[in-house]
Short mmCIF file of C-alpha atoms (C1' of nucleotides) in Angstrom, two decimals:
data_model
loop_
_atom_site.label_atom_id
_atom_site.label_comp_id
_atom_site.label_asym_id
_atom_site.label_seq_id
_atom_site.Cartn_x
_atom_site.Cartn_y
_atom_site.Cartn_z
CA MET A 184 5.56 20.69 30.48
CA SER A 185 2.76 21.41 32.54
CA MET A 186 1.86 17.81 33.17
CA GLY A 187 3.51 16.04 36.15
CA SER A 188 7.17 16.03 35.67
CA SER A 189 8.78 14.12 38.83
CA ILE A 190 6.98 10.52 37.93
CA HIS A 191 10.24 9.30 36.30
CA SER A 192 11.58 7.87 39.38
CA SER A 193 8.47 5.51 40.12
CA LYS A 194 10.16 2.23 38.60
CA ARG A 195 8.01 -0.79 38.43
CA ALA A 196 8.97 -4.41 38.60
CA PRO A 197 11.33 -4.99 35.63
CA LEU A 198 9.33 -7.42 33.20
CA PRO A 199 11.15 -9.73 30.66
CA ARG A 200 11.23 -7.74 27.66
CA HIS A 201 8.63 -9.27 25.56
CA GLN A 202 6.06 -9.22 28.07
CA ARG A 203 6.63 -5.75 28.47
CA GLN A 204 3.45 -3.56 29.02
CA GLU A 205 2.76 -0.24 27.50
CA PRO A 206 4.11 2.53 29.60
CA GLU A 207 0.87 4.50 31.31
CA TYR A 208 2.15 7.74 31.52
CA VAL A 209 4.25 10.38 29.58
CA CYS A 210 5.97 12.98 31.54
CA ASP A 211 8.44 14.74 29.04
CA VAL A 212 6.65 14.90 25.80
CA GLU A 213 4.13 17.77 24.63
CA CYS A 214 1.88 17.11 21.93
CA ILE A 215 2.44 19.23 18.94
CA HIS A 216 -0.31 18.47 16.73
CA PRO A 217 -3.12 17.22 19.30
CA ASP A 218 -5.75 16.92 16.67
CA LEU A 219 -3.68 14.92 14.29
CA VAL A 220 -2.51 12.48 16.96
CA ALA A 221 -6.05 12.32 18.39
CA LYS A 222 -7.15 10.91 15.03
CA LEU A 223 -4.17 8.80 14.49
CA GLU A 224 -3.97 7.19 17.76
CA LYS A 225 -7.20 5.23 17.46
CA ASN A 226 -5.87 3.61 14.18
CA ALA A 227 -2.69 2.40 15.86
CA ILE A 228 -2.50 -1.07 16.74
CA ASP A 229 -2.70 -1.81 20.58
CA TRP A 230 0.05 -2.72 22.47
CA GLU A 231 -0.79 -6.42 22.99
CA THR A 232 -1.55 -7.19 19.36
CA ALA A 233 2.06 -5.24 18.73
CA VAL A 234 3.69 -7.79 20.93
CA GLU A 235 2.06 -10.79 19.42
CA LEU A 236 3.33 -9.59 16.02
CA SER A 237 6.44 -8.69 16.92
CA GLN A 238 6.94 -12.38 18.00
CA ILE A 239 6.07 -13.46 14.61
CA PHE A 240 8.72 -11.15 13.17
CA ARG A 241 11.23 -12.16 15.58
CA VAL A 242 11.14 -15.83 14.39
CA MET A 243 11.71 -14.80 11.10
CA ALA A 244 14.69 -12.41 12.37
CA ASP A 245 17.62 -15.13 12.14
CA PRO A 246 19.40 -16.09 9.23
CA SER A 247 19.55 -19.68 10.14
CA ARG A 248 15.99 -19.98 10.62
CA LEU A 249 15.13 -18.27 7.54
CA ARG A 250 17.43 -20.72 5.76
CA ILE A 251 15.50 -23.57 7.57
CA ILE A 252 12.24 -22.12 6.33
CA SER A 253 13.45 -21.88 2.80
CA LEU A 254 14.66 -25.37 2.67
CA LEU A 255 11.38 -26.43 4.42
CA GLY A 256 9.64 -24.47 1.50
CA GLU A 257 10.51 -27.52 -0.71
CA GLY A 258 9.36 -30.18 1.15
CA GLU A 259 9.52 -32.15 4.56
CA LEU A 260 12.72 -32.80 5.75
CA CYS A 261 14.50 -34.52 9.07
CA VAL A 262 16.79 -32.76 11.40
CA CYS A 263 19.81 -34.44 10.35
CA ASP A 264 19.29 -33.55 6.79
CA ILE A 265 18.54 -29.83 7.42
CA ALA A 266 22.13 -29.83 9.66
CA SER A 267 23.84 -31.29 6.77
CA ALA A 268 22.34 -29.03 4.10
CA LEU A 269 22.73 -25.74 6.10
CA ASN A 270 26.42 -26.62 7.70
CA MET A 271 24.99 -26.58 10.92
CA THR A 272 25.27 -28.81 14.15
CA GLN A 273 22.52 -31.18 14.85
CA SER A 274 22.11 -29.25 18.26
CA ALA A 275 21.77 -25.89 16.78
CA VAL A 276 19.27 -27.14 14.13
CA SER A 277 17.22 -28.98 17.06
CA HIS A 278 17.18 -25.85 19.01
CA GLN A 279 15.94 -23.89 16.09
CA MET A 280 13.32 -26.36 15.31
CA ARG A 281 11.88 -25.92 18.74
CA VAL A 282 11.69 -22.34 18.18
CA LEU A 283 9.82 -22.79 14.97
CA ARG A 284 7.76 -25.61 16.48
CA THR A 285 6.67 -23.49 19.85
CA SER A 286 5.79 -20.58 17.33
CA ARG A 287 3.63 -22.74 15.29
CA LEU A 288 5.55 -22.24 12.01
CA VAL A 289 6.39 -25.84 11.66
CA ARG A 290 4.82 -29.32 12.30
CA TYR A 291 6.52 -32.53 12.92
CA ARG A 292 5.90 -36.09 12.96
CA ARG A 293 7.98 -38.80 14.19
CA GLU A 294 8.93 -41.78 12.37
CA GLY A 295 11.03 -44.19 14.32
CA ARG A 296 14.16 -42.30 15.27
CA VAL A 297 13.68 -39.58 12.64
CA ALA A 298 11.76 -36.27 13.05
CA TRP A 299 10.25 -35.20 10.08
CA TYR A 300 9.53 -31.38 9.64
CA ALA A 301 7.40 -29.09 7.44
CA LEU A 302 5.89 -25.69 7.32
CA ASP A 303 2.78 -25.57 9.08
CA ASP A 304 0.88 -23.44 6.47
CA ASP A 305 1.72 -21.06 3.57
CA HIS A 306 1.25 -17.95 5.75
CA VAL A 307 4.72 -18.32 6.70
CA LEU A 308 6.03 -18.65 2.93
CA LYS A 309 4.07 -15.71 2.21
CA LEU A 310 6.08 -13.46 4.92
CA PHE A 311 9.15 -15.13 3.59
CA THR A 312 8.39 -14.14 -0.15
CA GLN A 313 7.19 -10.70 0.72
CA GLY A 314 10.46 -10.08 2.57
CA LEU A 315 12.34 -11.32 -0.34
CA ASP A 316 10.36 -8.66 -2.47
CA HIS A 317 11.20 -6.08 -0.05
CA LEU A 318 14.95 -7.06 -0.23
CA GLN A 319 14.94 -6.86 -4.09
CA HIS A 320 12.95 -3.51 -3.94
CA THR A 321 15.59 -1.69 -1.63
CA SER A 322 18.61 -3.00 -3.39
CA ASP A 323 17.00 -1.72 -6.51
CA GLU A 324 17.24 1.95 -5.53
CA GLU A 325 20.35 1.70 -3.54
CA ASP A 326 22.71 4.67 -4.19
CA MET B 149 31.47 -39.85 10.24
CA SER B 150 34.42 -40.34 8.01
CA MET B 151 34.90 -36.71 7.13
CA GLY B 152 37.33 -34.76 9.54
CA SER B 153 35.93 -34.67 13.01
CA SER B 154 38.42 -32.75 15.03
CA ILE B 155 38.05 -29.32 13.46
CA HIS B 156 35.81 -28.22 16.30
CA SER B 157 38.60 -26.36 18.46
CA SER B 158 39.80 -24.13 15.38
CA LYS B 159 37.77 -21.06 16.63
CA ARG B 160 38.09 -18.27 14.44
CA ALA B 161 37.69 -14.25 15.43
CA PRO B 162 34.32 -13.85 16.84
CA LEU B 163 32.49 -11.76 14.33
CA PRO B 164 29.38 -9.45 15.31
CA ARG B 165 26.38 -11.75 15.39
CA HIS B 166 24.73 -10.17 12.18
CA GLN B 167 27.75 -10.25 10.04
CA ARG B 168 28.52 -13.83 10.75
CA GLN B 169 29.61 -16.17 8.14
CA GLU B 170 28.15 -19.18 7.17
CA PRO B 171 30.18 -22.03 8.98
CA GLU B 172 32.47 -23.81 6.40
CA TYR B 173 32.52 -27.23 7.88
CA VAL B 174 30.31 -30.15 9.42
CA CYS B 175 31.76 -32.71 11.84
CA ASP B 176 29.08 -34.16 13.78
CA VAL B 177 26.26 -34.56 11.14
CA GLU B 178 25.75 -37.30 8.63
CA CYS B 179 23.20 -36.90 5.95
CA ILE B 180 20.73 -39.40 6.09
CA HIS B 181 18.90 -38.73 2.83
CA PRO B 182 21.81 -37.50 0.37
CA ASP B 183 19.70 -37.23 -2.91
CA LEU B 184 16.89 -35.40 -0.89
CA VAL B 185 19.25 -33.04 0.37
CA ALA B 186 21.54 -32.44 -2.65
CA LYS B 187 18.12 -31.39 -4.56
CA LEU B 188 16.86 -28.96 -1.77
CA GLU B 189 20.35 -27.55 -0.78
CA LYS B 190 20.37 -25.81 -4.34
CA ASN B 191 16.94 -24.23 -3.72
CA ALA B 192 17.76 -22.83 -0.08
CA ILE B 193 18.67 -19.12 -0.07
CA ASP B 194 22.49 -18.42 0.32
CA TRP B 195 23.66 -17.12 3.77
CA GLU B 196 24.20 -13.65 2.46
CA THR B 197 20.88 -13.37 1.38
CA ALA B 198 19.43 -14.78 4.69
CA VAL B 199 21.60 -12.32 6.80
CA GLU B 200 20.02 -9.29 4.72
CA LEU B 201 16.45 -10.95 4.84
CA SER B 202 17.06 -11.56 8.65
CA GLN B 203 17.82 -7.72 8.99
CA ILE B 204 14.31 -6.57 7.55
CA PHE B 205 12.43 -9.05 9.91
CA ARG B 206 14.64 -7.72 12.78
CA VAL B 207 13.45 -4.17 12.37
CA MET B 208 10.05 -5.52 12.37
CA ALA B 209 10.45 -7.43 15.58
CA ASP B 210 9.80 -4.88 18.19
CA PRO B 211 6.49 -4.13 19.51
CA SER B 212 7.29 -0.34 19.83
CA ARG B 213 8.63 -0.05 16.19
CA LEU B 214 5.51 -1.66 15.04
CA ARG B 215 3.11 0.37 16.62
CA ILE B 216 5.39 3.45 15.22
CA ILE B 217 5.15 1.64 11.71
CA SER B 218 1.13 1.43 12.13
CA LEU B 219 0.91 5.07 12.95
CA LEU B 220 2.85 5.90 10.02
CA GLY B 221 0.71 3.88 8.00
CA GLU B 222 -2.09 6.59 8.42
CA GLY B 223 0.38 9.53 7.51
CA GLU B 224 3.45 11.76 8.15
CA LEU B 225 4.16 12.62 11.81
CA CYS B 226 6.77 14.24 13.87
CA VAL B 227 8.66 12.74 16.56
CA CYS B 228 6.98 14.75 19.51
CA ASP B 229 3.28 13.34 18.13
CA ILE B 230 4.44 9.85 17.83
CA ALA B 231 5.89 9.96 21.68
CA SER B 232 2.65 11.33 22.56
CA ALA B 233 0.38 9.06 21.02
CA LEU B 234 2.33 5.91 21.91
CA ASN B 235 3.36 6.92 25.46
CA MET B 236 6.91 6.81 24.69
CA THR B 237 9.88 9.32 25.83
CA GLN B 238 11.00 11.44 23.11
CA SER B 239 14.34 9.71 23.57
CA ALA B 240 13.05 6.35 23.00
CA VAL B 241 11.26 7.46 19.92
CA SER B 242 14.17 9.31 18.66
CA HIS B 243 16.37 6.16 18.76
CA GLN B 244 13.74 3.95 17.24
CA MET B 245 13.49 6.47 14.31
CA ARG B 246 17.22 6.03 13.86
CA VAL B 247 16.84 2.25 13.46
CA LEU B 248 14.03 2.88 11.09
CA ARG B 249 15.77 5.29 9.11
CA THR B 250 18.90 3.28 8.86
CA SER B 251 17.17 0.52 7.56
CA ARG B 252 15.43 2.50 5.11
CA LEU B 253 11.89 1.71 6.20
CA VAL B 254 11.16 5.67 6.73
CA ARG B 255 12.15 8.79 5.20
CA TYR B 256 12.13 12.08 6.72
CA ARG B 257 12.28 15.75 6.40
CA ARG B 258 13.07 18.51 8.48
CA GLU B 259 10.75 21.56 8.74
CA GLY B 260 12.40 23.72 11.10
CA ARG B 261 12.87 22.12 14.40
CA VAL B 262 10.40 19.54 13.51
CA ALA B 263 11.28 16.44 12.00
CA TRP B 264 8.42 14.69 9.73
CA TYR B 265 8.68 10.84 9.35
CA ALA B 266 6.79 8.93 6.80
CA LEU B 267 6.77 5.21 5.49
CA ASP B 268 9.52 5.10 2.70
CA ASP B 269 7.16 2.87 0.46
CA ASP B 270 4.36 0.46 0.83
CA HIS B 271 6.30 -2.75 0.97
CA VAL B 272 6.69 -2.06 4.72
CA LEU B 273 3.08 -1.88 4.95
CA LYS B 274 2.63 -5.01 2.95
CA LEU B 275 4.84 -6.92 5.39
CA PHE B 276 3.02 -5.51 8.32
CA THR B 277 -0.36 -6.55 6.97
CA GLN B 278 0.74 -9.93 6.01
CA GLY B 279 2.11 -10.13 9.54
CA LEU B 280 -1.29 -9.37 11.05
CA ASP B 281 -3.02 -12.00 8.52
CA HIS B 282 -0.84 -14.57 10.02
CA LEU B 283 -1.73 -13.65 13.44
CA GLN B 284 -5.17 -13.75 12.67
CA HIS B 285 -4.83 -17.29 11.00
CA THR B 286 -2.84 -18.63 14.03
CA SER B 287 -5.54 -17.27 16.64
CA ASP B 288 -8.34 -18.87 14.43
CA GLU B 289 -7.07 -22.34 15.06
CA GLU B 290 -5.79 -22.12 18.73
CA ASP B 291 -6.71 -24.91 20.83
"C1'" DT C 145 22.24 37.59 22.52
"C1'" DT C 146 19.71 34.44 25.52
"C1'" DA C 147 16.12 31.13 26.46
"C1'" DA C 148 13.22 27.77 25.02
"C1'" DT C 149 12.11 23.97 22.25
"C1'" DA C 150 12.50 19.68 18.84
"C1'" DT C 151 15.47 16.39 18.30
"C1'" DA C 152 19.70 13.56 18.08
"C1'" DT C 153 23.05 10.57 20.50
"C1'" DG C 154 26.32 8.49 23.60
"C1'" DA C 155 27.06 5.80 27.90
"C1'" DG C 156 25.35 2.21 30.80
"C1'" DC C 157 22.17 -1.25 32.28
"C1'" DA C 158 19.50 -5.37 32.16
"C1'" DT C 159 17.65 -8.50 29.22
"C1'" DG C 160 17.09 -11.51 24.99
"C1'" DG C 161 19.05 -14.79 22.05
"C1'" DG C 162 21.95 -18.28 19.12
"C1'" DT C 163 25.63 -21.34 19.42
"C1'" DT C 164 28.48 -24.91 21.56
"C1'" DC C 165 29.12 -28.55 24.58
"C1'" DA C 166 27.79 -32.24 27.49
"C1'" DT C 167 24.31 -35.22 28.27
"C1'" DC C 168 19.99 -37.51 28.29
"C1'" DT C 169 15.92 -40.33 25.78
"C1'" DA C 170 14.49 -43.14 22.61
"C1'" DT C 171 14.45 -46.23 18.83
"C1'" DT C 172 16.60 -49.60 15.84
"C1'" DC C 173 19.57 -53.53 15.20
"C1'" DA C 174 23.07 -57.22 16.12
"C1'" DT D 143 20.62 -57.03 26.17
"C1'" DG D 144 23.78 -53.76 24.81
"C1'" DA D 145 25.72 -50.73 21.05
"C1'" DA D 146 24.59 -47.32 17.73
"C1'" DT D 147 22.12 -43.64 16.27
"C1'" DA D 148 18.52 -39.46 15.60
"C1'" DG D 149 17.04 -36.17 18.45
"C1'" DA D 150 16.07 -33.20 22.42
"C1'" DT D 151 17.58 -30.25 26.03
"C1'" DG D 152 19.78 -27.61 30.02
"C1'" DA D 153 23.94 -24.70 31.20
"C1'" DA D 154 26.89 -21.29 29.73
"C1'" DC D 155 29.08 -17.98 26.92
"C1'" DC D 156 28.85 -13.82 24.26
"C1'" DC D 157 27.04 -10.60 21.58
"C1'" DA D 158 22.71 -7.76 20.43
"C1'" DT D 159 19.48 -4.23 21.48
"C1'" DG D 160 15.76 -1.38 23.76
"C1'" DC D 161 15.36 1.51 27.41
"C1'" DT D 162 16.93 5.75 30.57
"C1'" DC D 163 19.55 9.42 31.65
"C1'" DA D 164 22.29 13.05 30.76
"C1'" DT D 165 23.57 16.15 27.18
"C1'" DA D 166 24.66 17.94 22.54
"C1'" DT D 167 22.86 20.35 18.54
"C1'" DA D 168 19.77 23.29 15.88
"C1'" DT D 169 16.19 26.37 15.40
"C1'" DT D 170 12.76 29.91 16.84
"C1'" DA D 171 11.47 33.53 19.63
"C1'" DA D 172 12.07 37.33 23.07
#
DNA sequence: TTAATATATGAGCATGGGTTCATCTATTCA
DNA sequence: TGAATAGATGAACCCATGCTCATATATTAA
């Protein structure tokens, strides 16, 4: 309350959301338990790490991509087969594969006209499985 | 190619994105490796599961929420302290806490005016940690 | 009761993102 | 060479979402 309270109006250049920077000031919040906060503050991940981590989860945050990942968990597939298996258009799959490629979750090789996609490593599948575990967990205890 | 190919125009009622239903037809994709697809198709997660799973990852797909989660990994905190520690406004934190509450990632108890939030279970933290592992993994092999 | 305080919430804004559609590229085959 | 085919991609549409701002609610204190 005693800290500067009219800094609100100083807007900065609007950044693309996922390159946002940590806000550098607080003006309307008073810390109630400063000792507690001081201790925990150090243990929180920094903003940059949080942004990078959020990008990983963001890729996993779409049902179509998750189904693609679960398909690829079984083996290498081409775009056309993925589209057929998941009832998606070739274009939609291709767009999604780019997202997965860009974020390094899949690798691909070209064989003539056919592009074969596969999971890049098992880290992805671990995340996927862990997510399913959580799903199971929460549906167990639903009221 | 021989299957119905002019069903495209039959648009259905536009659903909220995260209640989307699996498209029921394909009209522009031919399966190249039908045997392969037939085998893998059964192993892919169904649409409903994919949607539920995506909702979990969606909650983890925001830097602010991830920092809140990492803070709460250390112990119970009130809104005010979280806001102070992470340089967020009280309102922004409160909105995020609602998302976390709704998705059952945190539980909270009220003590007078103060609302104490804590992680609901360690599944969340496992996902979080696994994500950090993946981050470490991919930054190791960057070119 | 009145003031102060901790939190919750609705509206509105600006941006993000997944799909379709149209089109382009590259490869294979006749 | 020309047609067919697998895939990639840019534009546009429409919905999702995280924030701010203003305000409401509830609890404590004077």
